[in-house]
Amino acid sequence: MKKMLKVSMGILALGLTLTTANAKDTIKIGALVAATGPASFLGDPELKTLELYVDKINKAGGVLGKDLELVAYDTGANPKKATTFVKRLIKQDEVVAIMGGSASGETMAILPFIKKAKIPLVSMAGSIKIVEPVKKYVFKTPATDRMACQKIFEYLKGKGQTNVALISGNGGFGKSMRGQCKDVAGDYGVKIVADETYGPKDTDMTSQLTKIKSMVNVQAVVNPGFGQGPAIVTKNFKQLGMTQTLVQSHGVASKKFIELTGNAGEGVIVASPPVVVASLLEDSNPIKNVALQYIKDYEGKYNSPVSTFGGYAYDALNIIVNAMNKANSAEPKAIRDAIEQTSSYAGLNGIFNMSKKDHLGLDINSGIKMLEIKNGDWILAK
């Protein structure tokens, strides 16, 4: 059976449909990804991962005797576009489940439509607000920003560095993680001694970092953010000769960040899902073989390094597929119910055990590793 790849382009975004059969013989699943624009470092590997594994699943026999049909729209991480496309996925494309968005702001924007349509959504964005409080049809795969804060502060406390400065992006992800870090700091004996922010279009954070540098009691600087912002912070940090520990969030856990920061990135600590250091995991870790196979598949197909963001898509797709197989149904409610029963799923972002009270189901130790950039690559932080 010949594969059909249909691509149409318009003013708003790219609409993509990937299938290996006639539509009547397929199960449609939707995706909202920021494949272009400032958040393309998120959405591009996500879309590539989804295309790769939908194709692999179909070649292996599909799901419930049918091929999967991936209907993907490029949101550019724009909440307005995301709402337009989610309505299209629900009303016109009639998908049975949706993956996305890539970013927290666009994900939050589409939640009312998910609730009304009763279509299961597995988000690939970081904010804890996506799943807390629990929303019946909403799940996610990345560790929450709260979990990242907890892991970062646990690490810094172990180093005896409890006077911490924050410099946060003021977009959806940065704002949310900043709030979560401030909320949990006291649990780890951490004191937030400075609290600076920057905008998504800012190209220099020297003034904010200069204020932090002038404070004699700052031991570590934590940067909640994603996109270009953290790379600029890292370069300015180096230019100012700052010597404190600089910690970045899981929002930058990809080789792209290392490329963007160059020599300035040396020594930076990053909270990350385990997939980016798969080869360094213990052989007994069930994630290791899954991650090594993903790396082999992805790099073999695209000749580019994997990122944690593609891992979010991998887990979202597999959680949905596993749910359909478990329920023996492609009906949205049956899929939702089965997703909620996800147990001991070893994915690229950790071990997932979901429940009615937990629509993420990750624990901190399996879901987040503390890494260091050394000689232009990742090592486990000590």
Short mmCIF file of C-alpha atoms in Angstrom, two decimals:
data_model
loop_
_atom_site.label_atom_id
_atom_site.label_comp_id
_atom_site.label_asym_id
_atom_site.label_seq_id
_atom_site.Cartn_x
_atom_site.Cartn_y
_atom_site.Cartn_z
CA MET A 1 0.00 0.00 0.00
CA LYS A 2 1.54 3.30 -1.07
CA LYS A 3 1.98 5.95 1.59
CA MET A 4 0.17 9.23 1.02
CA LEU A 5 1.62 12.41 2.46
CA LYS A 6 -0.61 15.40 1.96
CA VAL A 7 0.61 18.88 2.76
CA SER A 8 -1.34 22.11 2.34
CA MET A 9 -0.10 25.57 3.21
CA GLY A 10 -2.10 28.67 4.02
CA ILE A 11 -1.68 32.06 5.61
CA LEU A 12 -2.16 30.77 9.13
CA ALA A 13 -0.10 27.61 9.20
CA LEU A 14 0.81 24.29 7.76
CA GLY A 15 -1.84 21.60 7.80
CA LEU A 16 -0.48 18.09 7.46
CA THR A 17 -2.20 14.74 7.08
CA LEU A 18 -0.21 11.53 7.19
CA THR A 19 -1.89 8.22 6.49
CA THR A 20 -1.26 4.96 4.68
CA ALA A 21 -4.81 4.18 3.60
CA ASN A 22 -8.13 5.70 2.62
CA ALA A 23 -9.64 7.87 5.35
CA LYS A 24 -12.55 5.49 5.98
CA ASP A 25 -10.06 2.79 6.97
CA THR A 26 -8.17 4.98 9.45
CA ILE A 27 -8.31 6.22 13.01
CA LYS A 28 -7.75 9.98 13.03
CA ILE A 29 -5.62 11.53 15.75
CA GLY A 30 -4.83 15.23 15.87
CA ALA A 31 -1.73 17.23 16.76
CA LEU A 32 -1.11 20.91 17.47
CA VAL A 33 2.60 21.66 17.20
CA ALA A 34 4.70 24.81 17.00
CA ALA A 35 6.62 23.54 13.97
CA THR A 36 7.65 27.04 12.86
CA GLY A 37 8.24 30.35 14.58
CA PRO A 38 10.06 31.13 17.85
CA ALA A 39 9.05 27.85 19.48
CA SER A 40 9.96 25.65 16.51
CA PHE A 41 12.72 24.02 18.57
CA LEU A 42 9.78 22.46 20.46
CA GLY A 43 7.37 21.66 17.66
CA ASP A 44 9.74 20.62 14.89
CA PRO A 45 11.12 17.52 16.68
CA GLU A 46 7.62 16.78 17.99
CA LEU A 47 6.12 16.75 14.50
CA LYS A 48 9.02 14.71 13.12
CA THR A 49 8.62 12.20 15.94
CA LEU A 50 4.89 11.86 15.33
CA GLU A 51 5.36 11.37 11.59
CA LEU A 52 8.09 8.80 12.17
CA TYR A 53 6.16 6.68 14.65
CA VAL A 54 2.74 6.89 13.02
CA ASP A 55 4.45 5.49 9.94
CA LYS A 56 6.18 2.76 11.98
CA ILE A 57 2.95 1.82 13.76
CA ASN A 58 1.09 1.58 10.47
CA LYS A 59 3.79 -0.54 8.87
CA ALA A 60 3.54 -2.88 11.87
CA GLY A 61 -0.21 -3.35 11.36
CA GLY A 62 -1.76 -0.18 12.74
CA VAL A 63 -4.13 -0.03 15.69
CA LEU A 64 -7.24 -2.17 16.09
CA GLY A 65 -6.83 -3.35 12.51
CA LYS A 66 -6.75 0.17 11.09
CA ASP A 67 -4.05 2.63 10.10
CA LEU A 68 -3.54 5.77 12.14
CA GLU A 69 -4.11 9.06 10.34
CA LEU A 70 -2.16 11.96 11.78
CA VAL A 71 -3.80 15.36 11.23
CA ALA A 72 -1.31 18.01 12.36
CA TYR A 73 -1.49 21.80 12.38
CA ASP A 74 1.32 24.25 12.97
CA THR A 75 0.27 26.76 15.62
CA GLY A 76 3.53 28.68 15.81
CA ALA A 77 2.84 28.55 19.59
CA ASN A 78 0.14 31.19 19.00
CA PRO A 79 -2.87 30.63 21.31
CA LYS A 80 -5.29 32.17 18.79
CA LYS A 81 -4.13 29.83 16.04
CA ALA A 82 -4.30 26.92 18.46
CA THR A 83 -7.96 27.63 19.22
CA THR A 84 -8.75 27.89 15.52
CA PHE A 85 -7.08 24.59 14.77
CA VAL A 86 -8.46 22.69 17.75
CA LYS A 87 -11.97 23.55 16.58
CA ARG A 88 -11.05 22.31 13.12
CA LEU A 89 -9.66 19.06 14.52
CA ILE A 90 -12.84 18.47 16.50
CA LYS A 91 -15.54 19.60 14.07
CA GLN A 92 -14.08 19.03 10.60
CA ASP A 93 -11.40 16.39 11.00
CA GLU A 94 -13.33 14.45 13.66
CA VAL A 95 -10.24 13.16 15.45
CA VAL A 96 -10.61 10.78 18.40
CA ALA A 97 -7.71 12.24 20.42
CA ILE A 98 -5.36 15.23 20.27
CA MET A 99 -1.69 15.74 21.13
CA GLY A 100 -0.46 19.23 21.93
CA GLY A 101 0.14 22.04 22.17
CA SER A 102 3.86 22.44 22.26
CA ALA A 103 3.72 25.42 24.63
CA SER A 104 1.81 26.07 27.84
CA GLY A 105 0.01 29.21 26.71
CA GLU A 106 -1.56 27.60 23.66
CA THR A 107 -2.46 24.49 25.64
CA MET A 108 -4.30 26.52 28.27
CA ALA A 109 -6.15 28.36 25.49
CA ILE A 110 -7.63 25.18 24.00
CA LEU A 111 -8.77 23.54 27.25
CA PRO A 112 -12.34 24.94 27.15
CA PHE A 113 -12.84 23.38 23.70
CA ILE A 114 -11.49 20.04 24.89
CA LYS A 115 -13.86 20.10 27.84
CA LYS A 116 -16.87 20.88 25.67
CA ALA A 117 -16.04 18.31 22.97
CA LYS A 118 -15.01 15.57 25.44
CA ILE A 119 -12.01 14.63 23.31
CA PRO A 120 -8.91 13.36 25.18
CA LEU A 121 -5.93 15.71 25.02
CA VAL A 122 -2.36 14.74 25.85
CA SER A 123 -0.39 17.97 26.11
CA MET A 124 3.32 18.29 25.36
CA ALA A 125 3.74 21.46 27.44
CA GLY A 126 5.24 22.02 30.86
CA SER A 127 2.90 24.09 33.05
CA ILE A 128 1.42 22.37 36.08
CA LYS A 129 -1.79 24.31 35.48
CA ILE A 130 -2.56 22.04 32.52
CA VAL A 131 -3.30 19.09 34.82
CA GLU A 132 -3.75 20.68 38.24
CA PRO A 133 -6.51 20.82 39.15
CA VAL A 134 -7.32 17.60 37.28
CA LYS A 135 -9.45 18.10 34.18
CA LYS A 136 -11.34 15.01 33.05
CA TYR A 137 -10.14 14.87 29.44
CA VAL A 138 -6.69 16.49 29.83
CA PHE A 139 -3.36 14.72 30.36
CA LYS A 140 0.29 15.61 29.68
CA THR A 141 3.71 14.01 29.24
CA PRO A 142 6.42 16.52 30.32
CA ALA A 143 7.38 16.83 33.95
CA THR A 144 5.63 19.86 35.45
CA ASP A 145 7.38 23.13 36.13
CA ARG A 146 6.76 22.49 39.84
CA MET A 147 8.62 19.19 39.62
CA ALA A 148 11.51 20.92 37.85
CA CYS A 149 11.71 23.52 40.63
CA GLN A 150 11.70 20.78 43.26
CA LYS A 151 14.47 18.84 41.54
CA ILE A 152 16.56 21.97 41.00
CA PHE A 153 16.22 23.07 44.63
CA GLU A 154 16.97 19.55 45.86
CA TYR A 155 20.17 19.65 43.81
CA LEU A 156 21.18 23.15 45.00
CA LYS A 157 20.46 22.30 48.63
CA GLY A 158 22.76 19.31 48.30
CA LYS A 159 25.47 21.71 47.11
CA GLY A 160 24.84 24.04 50.03
CA GLN A 161 23.56 26.78 47.69
CA THR A 162 20.32 28.03 49.20
CA ASN A 163 20.43 31.76 48.36
CA VAL A 164 18.92 31.76 44.88
CA ALA A 165 18.19 34.48 42.31
CA LEU A 166 15.45 33.97 39.72
CA ILE A 167 15.53 35.45 36.23
CA SER A 168 12.41 34.30 34.43
CA GLY A 169 10.77 34.70 31.06
CA ASN A 170 7.39 36.41 31.39
CA GLY A 171 5.63 34.15 28.87
CA GLY A 172 3.27 31.36 29.88
CA PHE A 173 5.95 28.79 30.77
CA GLY A 174 8.37 31.16 32.49
CA LYS A 175 5.66 32.90 34.49
CA SER A 176 4.19 29.60 35.65
CA MET A 177 7.53 28.07 36.63
CA ARG A 178 8.58 31.26 38.42
CA GLY A 179 5.45 31.00 40.54
CA GLN A 180 6.02 27.33 41.27
CA CYS A 181 9.66 27.91 42.25
CA LYS A 182 8.67 30.66 44.66
CA ASP A 183 5.98 28.41 46.09
CA VAL A 184 8.22 25.40 46.83
CA ALA A 185 11.48 27.20 47.73
CA GLY A 186 10.78 27.13 51.46
CA ASP A 187 10.33 23.35 51.40
CA TYR A 188 14.02 23.05 50.56
CA GLY A 189 15.33 25.81 52.79
CA VAL A 190 15.89 27.96 49.71
CA LYS A 191 15.59 31.73 49.94
CA ILE A 192 14.72 33.72 46.80
CA VAL A 193 16.98 36.75 47.20
CA ALA A 194 16.37 38.30 43.75
CA ASP A 195 13.51 38.03 41.29
CA GLU A 196 14.07 39.45 37.79
CA THR A 197 12.08 38.91 34.57
CA TYR A 198 12.46 39.49 30.82
CA GLY A 199 10.16 39.59 27.81
CA PRO A 200 10.01 37.18 24.86
CA LYS A 201 11.45 39.79 22.47
CA ASP A 202 14.24 41.01 24.75
CA THR A 203 17.69 40.58 23.24
CA ASP A 204 19.83 41.54 26.23
CA MET A 205 19.41 40.68 29.92
CA THR A 206 22.58 42.41 31.11
CA SER A 207 20.75 44.93 33.31
CA GLN A 208 18.83 42.25 35.21
CA LEU A 209 21.93 40.10 35.66
CA THR A 210 24.00 43.11 36.75
CA LYS A 211 21.53 43.66 39.60
CA ILE A 212 21.90 40.02 40.59
CA LYS A 213 25.70 40.20 40.34
CA SER A 214 25.77 43.17 42.68
CA MET A 215 24.20 41.11 45.46
CA VAL A 216 26.95 39.47 47.51
CA ASN A 217 24.77 36.69 48.92
CA VAL A 218 23.60 35.06 45.65
CA GLN A 219 24.91 31.51 45.33
CA ALA A 220 22.92 30.27 42.32
CA VAL A 221 20.85 31.73 39.49
CA VAL A 222 17.82 29.80 38.21
CA ASN A 223 16.31 30.68 34.82
CA PRO A 224 12.73 29.49 34.20
CA GLY A 225 12.18 29.94 30.48
CA PHE A 226 12.43 28.49 27.00
CA GLY A 227 13.30 29.64 23.51
CA GLN A 228 16.00 32.23 22.83
CA GLY A 229 15.73 33.87 26.26
CA PRO A 230 17.72 31.33 28.28
CA ALA A 231 20.48 31.28 25.64
CA ILE A 232 20.78 35.06 25.90
CA VAL A 233 20.80 34.86 29.70
CA THR A 234 23.59 32.28 29.51
CA LYS A 235 25.72 34.41 27.19
CA ASN A 236 25.19 37.59 29.24
CA PHE A 237 25.97 35.65 32.43
CA LYS A 238 29.32 34.62 30.92
CA GLN A 239 30.05 38.10 29.56
CA LEU A 240 29.57 39.60 33.02
CA GLY A 241 32.02 37.13 34.53
CA MET A 242 29.44 35.77 36.95
CA THR A 243 30.64 32.76 38.92
CA GLN A 244 27.50 31.51 40.62
CA THR A 245 25.90 28.25 39.55
CA LEU A 246 23.57 28.90 36.60
CA VAL A 247 20.66 26.46 36.34
CA GLN A 248 18.34 26.20 33.35
CA SER A 249 14.96 24.45 33.24
CA HIS A 250 13.75 21.47 31.23
CA GLY A 251 12.50 24.07 28.75
CA VAL A 252 15.96 24.11 27.11
CA ALA A 253 16.95 20.43 27.37
CA SER A 254 18.19 19.87 23.84
CA LYS A 255 21.43 19.97 21.88
CA LYS A 256 20.08 23.12 20.23
CA PHE A 257 20.62 24.99 23.51
CA ILE A 258 24.24 23.83 23.60
CA GLU A 259 24.68 25.04 20.02
CA LEU A 260 23.09 28.42 20.77
CA THR A 261 25.21 29.09 23.85
CA GLY A 262 28.57 27.80 22.59
CA ASN A 263 31.39 28.23 25.08
CA ALA A 264 29.14 30.24 27.38
CA GLY A 265 27.16 27.10 28.08
CA GLU A 266 30.08 25.25 29.65
CA GLY A 267 29.25 24.36 33.25
CA VAL A 268 25.57 25.29 33.03
CA ILE A 269 23.28 22.91 34.92
CA VAL A 270 20.05 21.80 33.21
CA ALA A 271 17.04 19.90 34.59
CA SER A 272 16.12 17.39 31.89
CA PRO A 273 14.11 14.28 31.10
CA PRO A 274 16.35 11.20 30.86
CA VAL A 275 16.18 10.70 27.07
CA VAL A 276 18.99 13.16 26.28
CA VAL A 277 21.47 11.10 28.34
CA ALA A 278 20.11 7.64 27.56
CA SER A 279 23.55 6.05 27.24
CA LEU A 280 24.46 7.24 30.76
CA LEU A 281 21.47 5.59 32.44
CA GLU A 282 21.89 2.42 34.48
CA ASP A 283 21.29 -0.80 32.52
CA SER A 284 18.57 -1.69 35.03
CA ASN A 285 16.61 1.47 34.17
CA PRO A 286 13.65 0.44 31.95
CA ILE A 287 13.82 3.79 30.17
CA LYS A 288 17.31 3.13 28.81
CA ASN A 289 16.47 0.65 26.03
CA VAL A 290 13.38 2.64 25.03
CA ALA A 291 15.43 5.82 24.76
CA LEU A 292 18.31 4.19 22.89
CA GLN A 293 15.88 2.77 20.32
CA TYR A 294 14.25 6.18 19.92
CA ILE A 295 17.64 7.79 19.35
CA LYS A 296 18.50 5.16 16.75
CA ASP A 297 15.15 5.61 14.96
CA TYR A 298 15.09 9.41 15.04
CA GLU A 299 18.72 10.10 14.20
CA GLY A 300 18.65 7.42 11.54
CA LYS A 301 15.66 9.07 9.89
CA TYR A 302 16.52 12.75 10.26
CA ASN A 303 20.30 12.79 10.75
CA SER A 304 19.95 15.23 13.66
CA PRO A 305 20.22 14.78 17.43
CA VAL A 306 17.17 13.98 19.51
CA SER A 307 15.73 16.45 21.98
CA THR A 308 13.56 16.07 25.02
CA PHE A 309 10.75 17.74 23.08
CA GLY A 310 10.46 14.94 20.55
CA GLY A 311 10.28 12.66 23.58
CA TYR A 312 7.15 14.47 24.77
CA ALA A 313 5.48 13.64 21.47
CA TYR A 314 6.69 10.03 21.53
CA ASP A 315 5.12 9.47 24.93
CA ALA A 316 1.90 11.29 24.01
CA LEU A 317 1.42 9.11 20.93
CA ASN A 318 2.25 5.86 22.69
CA ILE A 319 0.03 6.61 25.67
CA ILE A 320 -2.90 7.17 23.28
CA VAL A 321 -2.12 4.07 21.21
CA ASN A 322 -1.72 1.95 24.34
CA ALA A 323 -5.06 3.26 25.59
CA MET A 324 -6.84 2.32 22.35
CA ASN A 325 -5.39 -1.18 22.51
CA LYS A 326 -6.28 -1.53 26.18
CA ALA A 327 -9.84 -0.34 25.62
CA ASN A 328 -10.15 -2.21 22.32
CA SER A 329 -11.86 0.95 21.12
CA ALA A 330 -11.17 4.18 19.27
CA GLU A 331 -14.06 6.03 20.91
CA PRO A 332 -12.92 9.21 22.70
CA LYS A 333 -14.46 8.34 26.08
CA ALA A 334 -13.01 4.83 26.03
CA ILE A 335 -9.59 6.25 25.13
CA ARG A 336 -9.85 8.79 27.96
CA ASP A 337 -10.76 6.13 30.49
CA ALA A 338 -7.88 3.90 29.42
CA ILE A 339 -5.35 6.76 29.44
CA GLU A 340 -6.31 7.41 33.06
CA GLN A 341 -5.43 3.78 33.82
CA THR A 342 -1.92 4.08 32.35
CA SER A 343 0.36 2.07 34.63
CA SER A 344 4.10 1.36 34.66
CA TYR A 345 4.55 2.82 31.18
CA ALA A 346 8.29 3.33 30.65
CA GLY A 347 8.50 6.28 28.30
CA LEU A 348 11.16 8.77 27.30
CA ASN A 349 10.22 11.14 30.10
CA GLY A 350 10.05 8.67 32.97
CA ILE A 351 7.75 6.00 34.37
CA PHE A 352 4.07 6.94 34.09
CA ASN A 353 1.41 5.83 36.59
CA MET A 354 -1.74 7.86 36.05
CA SER A 355 -4.95 7.85 38.07
CA LYS A 356 -8.18 9.79 38.55
CA LYS A 357 -6.24 12.17 40.80
CA ASP A 358 -3.06 12.40 38.70
CA HIS A 359 -3.17 13.01 34.93
CA LEU A 360 0.61 13.11 34.61
CA GLY A 361 1.74 10.24 36.79
CA LEU A 362 5.47 10.96 36.78
CA ASP A 363 7.68 10.88 39.84
CA ILE A 364 10.57 13.33 40.14
CA ASN A 365 13.36 10.75 40.21
CA SER A 366 12.32 8.92 37.04
CA GLY A 367 11.20 12.05 35.20
CA ILE A 368 14.02 14.54 35.78
CA LYS A 369 17.81 14.23 35.72
CA MET A 370 20.22 17.02 36.58
CA LEU A 371 22.71 17.47 33.75
CA GLU A 372 25.79 19.61 33.16
CA ILE A 373 27.15 20.89 29.87
CA LYS A 374 30.77 19.84 29.55
CA ASN A 375 32.95 19.94 26.43
CA GLY A 376 29.90 20.70 24.31
CA ASP A 377 27.86 17.72 25.51
CA TRP A 378 25.79 16.47 28.42
CA ILE A 379 27.07 14.70 31.51
CA LEU A 380 25.21 13.79 34.69
CA ALA A 381 25.65 16.65 37.15
CA LYS A 382 27.49 15.89 40.38
#
